[in-house]
C-alpha angles and dihedrals in degrees: 000000000000090000091060095050096075090048091050091048092050090049092049091047090052090049091050091048090052091050091048092048091051090049092052090048092052091045091054090048090053091048091053091048091049091051090051092050093047091049091051091050092049090050092051092049091051091048091050092050091049090050091050091052091048091050091051091050091050090053091052093054 
């Protein structure tokens, strides 16, 4: 039995490494998605501010 324990440990370590690598991959995907969403929100806010300024200028004319 003791000869099998190191093999079992190595197998479990590899399984844990695979799980960890998948977790890191998903985390990076979520970070990229979050960045994309934040960029889109910032762009909309900027567009809204520009439109508000244009509307104020039109009223002054």
